[in-house]
PDB file of C-alpha atoms in Angstrom:
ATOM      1  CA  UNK A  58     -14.307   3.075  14.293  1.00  0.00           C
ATOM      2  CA  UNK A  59     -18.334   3.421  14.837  1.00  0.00           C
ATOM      3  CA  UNK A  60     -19.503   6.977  14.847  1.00  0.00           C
ATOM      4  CA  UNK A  61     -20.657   8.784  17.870  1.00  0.00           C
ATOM      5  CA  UNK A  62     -24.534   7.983  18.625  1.00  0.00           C
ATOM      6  CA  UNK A  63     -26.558  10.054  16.020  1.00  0.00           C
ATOM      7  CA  UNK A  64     -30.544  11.425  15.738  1.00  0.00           C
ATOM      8  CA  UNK A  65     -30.621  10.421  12.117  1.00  0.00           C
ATOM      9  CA  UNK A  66     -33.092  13.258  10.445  1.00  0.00           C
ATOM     10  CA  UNK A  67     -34.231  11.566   7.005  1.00  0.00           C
ATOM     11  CA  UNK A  68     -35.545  14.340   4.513  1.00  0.00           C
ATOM     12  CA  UNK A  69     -36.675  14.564   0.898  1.00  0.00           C
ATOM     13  CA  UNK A  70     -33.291  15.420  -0.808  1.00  0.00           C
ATOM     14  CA  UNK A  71     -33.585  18.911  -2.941  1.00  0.00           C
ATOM     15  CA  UNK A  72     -31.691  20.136  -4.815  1.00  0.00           C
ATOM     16  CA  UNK A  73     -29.513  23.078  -2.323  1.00  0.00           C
ATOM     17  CA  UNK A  74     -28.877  19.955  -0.472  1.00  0.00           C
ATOM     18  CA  UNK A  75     -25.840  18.937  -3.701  1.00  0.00           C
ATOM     19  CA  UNK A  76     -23.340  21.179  -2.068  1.00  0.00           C
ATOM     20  CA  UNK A  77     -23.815  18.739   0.732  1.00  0.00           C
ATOM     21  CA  UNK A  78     -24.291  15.749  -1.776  1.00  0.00           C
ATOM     22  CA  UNK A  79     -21.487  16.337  -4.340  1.00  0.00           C
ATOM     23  CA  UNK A  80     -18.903  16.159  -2.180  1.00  0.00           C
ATOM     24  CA  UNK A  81     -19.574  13.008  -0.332  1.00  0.00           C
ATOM     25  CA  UNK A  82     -20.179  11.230  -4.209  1.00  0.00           C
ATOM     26  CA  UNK A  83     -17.173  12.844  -4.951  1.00  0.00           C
ATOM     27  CA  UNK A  84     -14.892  10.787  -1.713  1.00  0.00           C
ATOM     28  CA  UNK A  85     -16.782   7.823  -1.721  1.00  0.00           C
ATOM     29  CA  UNK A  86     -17.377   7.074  -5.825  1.00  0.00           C
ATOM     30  CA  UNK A  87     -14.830   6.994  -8.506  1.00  0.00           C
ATOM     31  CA  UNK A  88     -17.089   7.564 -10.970  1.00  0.00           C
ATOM     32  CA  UNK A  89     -19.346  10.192  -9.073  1.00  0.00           C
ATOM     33  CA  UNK A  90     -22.733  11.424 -10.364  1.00  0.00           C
ATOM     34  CA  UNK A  91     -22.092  15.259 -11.771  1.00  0.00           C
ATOM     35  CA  UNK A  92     -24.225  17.957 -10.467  1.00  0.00           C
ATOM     36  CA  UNK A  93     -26.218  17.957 -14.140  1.00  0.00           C
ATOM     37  CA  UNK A  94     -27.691  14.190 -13.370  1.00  0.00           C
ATOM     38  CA  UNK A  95     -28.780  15.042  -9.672  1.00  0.00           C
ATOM     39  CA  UNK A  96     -30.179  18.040 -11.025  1.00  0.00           C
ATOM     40  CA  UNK A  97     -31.858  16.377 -13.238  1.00  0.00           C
ATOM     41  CA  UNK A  98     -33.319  13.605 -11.124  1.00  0.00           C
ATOM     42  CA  UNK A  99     -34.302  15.748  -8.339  1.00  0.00           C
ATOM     43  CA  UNK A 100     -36.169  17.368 -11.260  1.00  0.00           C
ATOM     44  CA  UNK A 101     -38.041  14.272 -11.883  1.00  0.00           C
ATOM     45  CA  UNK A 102     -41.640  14.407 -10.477  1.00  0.00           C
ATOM     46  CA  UNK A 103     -42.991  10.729 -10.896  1.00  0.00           C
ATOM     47  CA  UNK A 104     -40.862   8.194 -10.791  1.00  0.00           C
ATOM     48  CA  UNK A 105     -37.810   8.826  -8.398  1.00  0.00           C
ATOM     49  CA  UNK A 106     -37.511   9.464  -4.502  1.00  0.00           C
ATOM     50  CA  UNK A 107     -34.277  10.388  -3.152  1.00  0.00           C
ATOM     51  CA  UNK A 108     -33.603  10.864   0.512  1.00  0.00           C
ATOM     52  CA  UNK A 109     -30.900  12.169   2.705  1.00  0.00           C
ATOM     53  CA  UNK A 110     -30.048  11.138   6.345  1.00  0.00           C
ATOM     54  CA  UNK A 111     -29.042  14.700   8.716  1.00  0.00           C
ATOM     55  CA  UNK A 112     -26.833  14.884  11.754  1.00  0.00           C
ATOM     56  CA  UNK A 113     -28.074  17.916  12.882  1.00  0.00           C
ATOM     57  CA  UNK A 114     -26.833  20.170   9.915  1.00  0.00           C
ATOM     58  CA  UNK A 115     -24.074  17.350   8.201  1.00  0.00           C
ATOM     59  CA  UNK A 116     -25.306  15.215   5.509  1.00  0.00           C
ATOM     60  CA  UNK A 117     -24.423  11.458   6.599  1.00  0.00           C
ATOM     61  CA  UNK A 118     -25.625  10.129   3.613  1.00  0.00           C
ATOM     62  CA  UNK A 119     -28.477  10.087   0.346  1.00  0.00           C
ATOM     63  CA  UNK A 120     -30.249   7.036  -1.071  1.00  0.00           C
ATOM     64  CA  UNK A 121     -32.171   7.284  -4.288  1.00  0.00           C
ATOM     65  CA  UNK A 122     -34.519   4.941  -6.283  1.00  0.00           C
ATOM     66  CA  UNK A 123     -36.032   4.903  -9.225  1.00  0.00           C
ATOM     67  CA  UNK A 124     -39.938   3.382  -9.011  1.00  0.00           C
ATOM     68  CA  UNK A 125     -41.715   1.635 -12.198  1.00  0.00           C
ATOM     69  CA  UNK A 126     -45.031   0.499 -11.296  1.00  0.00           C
ATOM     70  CA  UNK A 127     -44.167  -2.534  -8.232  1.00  0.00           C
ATOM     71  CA  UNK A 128     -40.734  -2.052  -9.111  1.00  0.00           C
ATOM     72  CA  UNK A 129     -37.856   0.107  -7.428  1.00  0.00           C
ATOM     73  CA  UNK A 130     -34.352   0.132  -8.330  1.00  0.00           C
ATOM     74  CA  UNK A 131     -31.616   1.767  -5.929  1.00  0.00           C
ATOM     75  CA  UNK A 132     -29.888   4.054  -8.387  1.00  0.00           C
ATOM     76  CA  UNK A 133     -27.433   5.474  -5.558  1.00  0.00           C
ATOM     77  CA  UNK A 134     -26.529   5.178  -1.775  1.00  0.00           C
ATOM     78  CA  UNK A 135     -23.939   6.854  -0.085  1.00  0.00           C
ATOM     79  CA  UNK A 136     -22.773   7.393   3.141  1.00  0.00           C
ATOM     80  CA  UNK A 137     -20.094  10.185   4.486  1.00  0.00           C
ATOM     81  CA  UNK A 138     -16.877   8.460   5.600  1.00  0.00           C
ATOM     82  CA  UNK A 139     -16.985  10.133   8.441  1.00  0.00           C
ATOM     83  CA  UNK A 140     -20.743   8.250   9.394  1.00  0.00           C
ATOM     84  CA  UNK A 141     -19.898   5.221   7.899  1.00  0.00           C
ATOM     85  CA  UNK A 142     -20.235   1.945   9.923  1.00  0.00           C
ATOM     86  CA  UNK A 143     -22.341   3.432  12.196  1.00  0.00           C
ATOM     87  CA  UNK A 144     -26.355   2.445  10.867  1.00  0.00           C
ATOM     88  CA  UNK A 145     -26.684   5.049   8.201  1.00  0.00           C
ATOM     89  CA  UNK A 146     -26.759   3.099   4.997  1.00  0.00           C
ATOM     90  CA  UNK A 147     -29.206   0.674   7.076  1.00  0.00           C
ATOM     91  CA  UNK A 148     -31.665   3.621   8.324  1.00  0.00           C
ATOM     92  CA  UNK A 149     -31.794   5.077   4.920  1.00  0.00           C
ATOM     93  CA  UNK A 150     -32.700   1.736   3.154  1.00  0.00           C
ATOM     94  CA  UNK A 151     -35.563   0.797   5.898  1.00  0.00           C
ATOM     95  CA  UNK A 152     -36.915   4.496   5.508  1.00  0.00           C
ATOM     96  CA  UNK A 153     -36.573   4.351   1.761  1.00  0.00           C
ATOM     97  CA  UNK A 154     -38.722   0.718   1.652  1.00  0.00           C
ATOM     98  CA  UNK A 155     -40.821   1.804   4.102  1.00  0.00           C
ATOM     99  CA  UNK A 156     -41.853   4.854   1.841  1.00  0.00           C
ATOM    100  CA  UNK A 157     -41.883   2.695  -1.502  1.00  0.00           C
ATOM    101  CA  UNK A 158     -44.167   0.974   0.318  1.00  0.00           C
ATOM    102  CA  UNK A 159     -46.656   3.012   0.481  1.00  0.00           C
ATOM    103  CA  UNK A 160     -46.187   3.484  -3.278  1.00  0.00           C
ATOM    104  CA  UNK A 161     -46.764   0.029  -3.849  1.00  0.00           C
ATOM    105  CA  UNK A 162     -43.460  -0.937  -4.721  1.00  0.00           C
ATOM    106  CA  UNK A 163     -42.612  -5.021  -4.358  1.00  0.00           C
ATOM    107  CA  UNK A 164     -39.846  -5.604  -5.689  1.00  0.00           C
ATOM    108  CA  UNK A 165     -36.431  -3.886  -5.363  1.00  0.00           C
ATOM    109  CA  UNK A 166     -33.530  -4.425  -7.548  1.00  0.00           C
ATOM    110  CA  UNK A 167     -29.486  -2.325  -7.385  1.00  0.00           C
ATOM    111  CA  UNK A 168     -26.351  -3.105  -9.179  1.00  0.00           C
ATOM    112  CA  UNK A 169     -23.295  -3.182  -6.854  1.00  0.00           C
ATOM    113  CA  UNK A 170     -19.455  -3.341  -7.418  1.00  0.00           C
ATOM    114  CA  UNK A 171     -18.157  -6.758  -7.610  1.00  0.00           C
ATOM    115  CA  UNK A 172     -15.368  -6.107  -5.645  1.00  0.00           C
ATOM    116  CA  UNK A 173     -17.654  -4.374  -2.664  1.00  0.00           C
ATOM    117  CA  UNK A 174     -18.164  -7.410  -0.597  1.00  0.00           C
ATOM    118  CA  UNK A 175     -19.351  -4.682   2.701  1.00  0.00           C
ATOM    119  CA  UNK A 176     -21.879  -3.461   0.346  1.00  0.00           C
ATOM    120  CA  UNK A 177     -23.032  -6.843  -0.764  1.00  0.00           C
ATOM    121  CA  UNK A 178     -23.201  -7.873   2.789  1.00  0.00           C
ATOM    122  CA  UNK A 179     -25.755  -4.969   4.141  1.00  0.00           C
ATOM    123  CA  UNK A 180     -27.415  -5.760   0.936  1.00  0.00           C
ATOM    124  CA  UNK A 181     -27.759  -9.275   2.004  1.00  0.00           C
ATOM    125  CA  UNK A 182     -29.054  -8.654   5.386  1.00  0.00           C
ATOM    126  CA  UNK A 183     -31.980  -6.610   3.902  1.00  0.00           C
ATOM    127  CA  UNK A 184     -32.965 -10.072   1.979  1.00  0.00           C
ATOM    128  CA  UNK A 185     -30.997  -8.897  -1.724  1.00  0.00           C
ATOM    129  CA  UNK A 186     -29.593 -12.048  -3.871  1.00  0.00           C
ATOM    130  CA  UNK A 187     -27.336 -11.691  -6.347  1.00  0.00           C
ATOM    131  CA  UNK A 188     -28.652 -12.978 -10.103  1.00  0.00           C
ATOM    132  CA  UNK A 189     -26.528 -11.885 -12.453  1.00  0.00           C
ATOM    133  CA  UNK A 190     -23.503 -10.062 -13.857  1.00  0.00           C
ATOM    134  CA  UNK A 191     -22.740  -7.198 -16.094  1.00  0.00           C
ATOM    135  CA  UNK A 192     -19.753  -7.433 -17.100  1.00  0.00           C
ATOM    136  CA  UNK A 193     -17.399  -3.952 -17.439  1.00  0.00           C
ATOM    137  CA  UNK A 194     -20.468  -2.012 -16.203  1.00  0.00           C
ATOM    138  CA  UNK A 195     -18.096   0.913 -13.970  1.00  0.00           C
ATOM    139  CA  UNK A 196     -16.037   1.983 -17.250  1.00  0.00           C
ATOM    140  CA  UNK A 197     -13.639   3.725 -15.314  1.00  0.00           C
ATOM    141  CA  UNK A 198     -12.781   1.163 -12.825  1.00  0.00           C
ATOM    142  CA  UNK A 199     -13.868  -1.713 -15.202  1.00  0.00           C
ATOM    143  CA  UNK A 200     -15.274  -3.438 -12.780  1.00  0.00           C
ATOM    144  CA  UNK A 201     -18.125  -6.110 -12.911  1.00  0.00           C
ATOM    145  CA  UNK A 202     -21.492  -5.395 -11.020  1.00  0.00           C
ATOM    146  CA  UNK A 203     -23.457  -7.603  -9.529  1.00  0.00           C
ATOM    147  CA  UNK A 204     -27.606  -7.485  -9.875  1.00  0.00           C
ATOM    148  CA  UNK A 205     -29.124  -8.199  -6.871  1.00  0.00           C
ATOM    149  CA  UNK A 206     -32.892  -8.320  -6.635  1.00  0.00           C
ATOM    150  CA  UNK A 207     -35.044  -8.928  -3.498  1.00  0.00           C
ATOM    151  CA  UNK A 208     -38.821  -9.584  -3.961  1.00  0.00           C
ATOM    152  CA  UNK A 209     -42.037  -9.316  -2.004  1.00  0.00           C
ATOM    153  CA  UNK A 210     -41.303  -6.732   0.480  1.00  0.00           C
ATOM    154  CA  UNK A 211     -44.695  -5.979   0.957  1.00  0.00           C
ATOM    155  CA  UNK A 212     -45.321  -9.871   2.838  1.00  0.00           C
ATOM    156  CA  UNK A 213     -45.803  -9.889   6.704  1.00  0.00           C
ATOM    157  CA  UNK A 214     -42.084 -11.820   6.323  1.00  0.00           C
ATOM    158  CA  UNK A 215     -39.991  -9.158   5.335  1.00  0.00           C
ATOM    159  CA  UNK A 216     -42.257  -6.401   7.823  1.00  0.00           C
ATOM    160  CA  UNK A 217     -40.676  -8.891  10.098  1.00  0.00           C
ATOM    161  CA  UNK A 218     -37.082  -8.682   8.551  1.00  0.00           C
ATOM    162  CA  UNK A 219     -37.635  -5.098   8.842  1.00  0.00           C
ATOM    163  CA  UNK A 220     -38.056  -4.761  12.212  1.00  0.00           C
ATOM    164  CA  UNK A 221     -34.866  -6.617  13.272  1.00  0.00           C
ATOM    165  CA  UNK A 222     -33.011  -4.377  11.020  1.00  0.00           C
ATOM    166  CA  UNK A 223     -34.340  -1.761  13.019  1.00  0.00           C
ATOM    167  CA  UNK A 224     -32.483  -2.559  15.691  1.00  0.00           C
ATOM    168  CA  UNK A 225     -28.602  -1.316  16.229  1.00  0.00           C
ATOM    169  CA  UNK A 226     -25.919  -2.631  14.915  1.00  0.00           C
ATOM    170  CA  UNK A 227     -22.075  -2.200  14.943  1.00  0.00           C
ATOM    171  CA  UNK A 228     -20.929  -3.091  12.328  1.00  0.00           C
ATOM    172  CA  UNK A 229     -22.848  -1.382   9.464  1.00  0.00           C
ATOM    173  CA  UNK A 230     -22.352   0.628   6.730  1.00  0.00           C
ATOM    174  CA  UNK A 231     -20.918   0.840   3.045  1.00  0.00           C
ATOM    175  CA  UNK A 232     -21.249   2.753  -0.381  1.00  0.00           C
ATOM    176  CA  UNK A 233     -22.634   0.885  -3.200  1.00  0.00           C
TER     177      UNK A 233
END
């Protein structure tokens, strides 16, 4: 079921936004971040950038990244179950490269569950490939993750990739 139409607000996540946070990584994760490491990444100065997408006053979901030099790895990406499907995961990801951009980032790597094929699939559309395996890497579930890496996002191409994302689709939307 897709959402009703939404003005996506994307904002600099703080941290009196984690009583809006927790309990979405709480539904959708079963090994959700505690409020200590969000704390202590929002903390972070250099080096991170995590964003949340508003409905009006509802958090529909956060996206955060961790940025060495041309690098940027998506440490987290969630969306609300009750926006899912509907573009959020998508608008938070463009905004998010968008803004690494700027920062000089190139390269963008994430780990994803193995057994999250929706997840892979957005990931996919936004140019990620899948190069390796670590084995056992959610210890509570046990599950694999894939590594999927997507390079030169700063090329005309992938502006160009970008830009088609932009535009609406139905059938969008999944947690890492």
């Amino acid at each position: 079921m897709t959402a009703p139409t939404m003005q996506l607000r994307i904002e600099k996540l703080k941290r009196r936004d984690l009583r809006h946070v927790l309990p979405i990584e709480s539904v959708v994760f079963p090994e959700p971040w505690s409020v200590a490491v969000f704390n202590s990444e929002l903390a972070l100065r250099h080096g991170r950038l995590y964003r949340g997408a508003w409905d009006g006053h509802e958090l529909a979901g956060y996206i955060g990244f961790l940025i060495v030099g041309e690098e940027a790895h998506i440490t987290t990406i969630a969306v609300a179950p009750t926006h899912q499907r509907a573009g959020v995961a998508s608008t938070l990801i463009i905004d998010g490269i968008r803004t690494l951009l700027l920062a000089g980032v190139k390269h963008l790597s994430l780990e994803v569950a193995a057994n999250n094929e929706p997840a892979q699939a957005l990931y996919r559309r936004f140019g990620f490939a899948p190069v390796g395996v670590r084995e056992n890497y959610y210890p509570v579930t046990g599950q694999d993750a894939i590594v999927m890496w997507v390079h030169d996002i700063d090329a005309p191409e992938y502006a160009d990739r970008l830009v088609a994302l932009e535009l609406p689709r139905q059938d969008e939307d999944s947690s890492q």
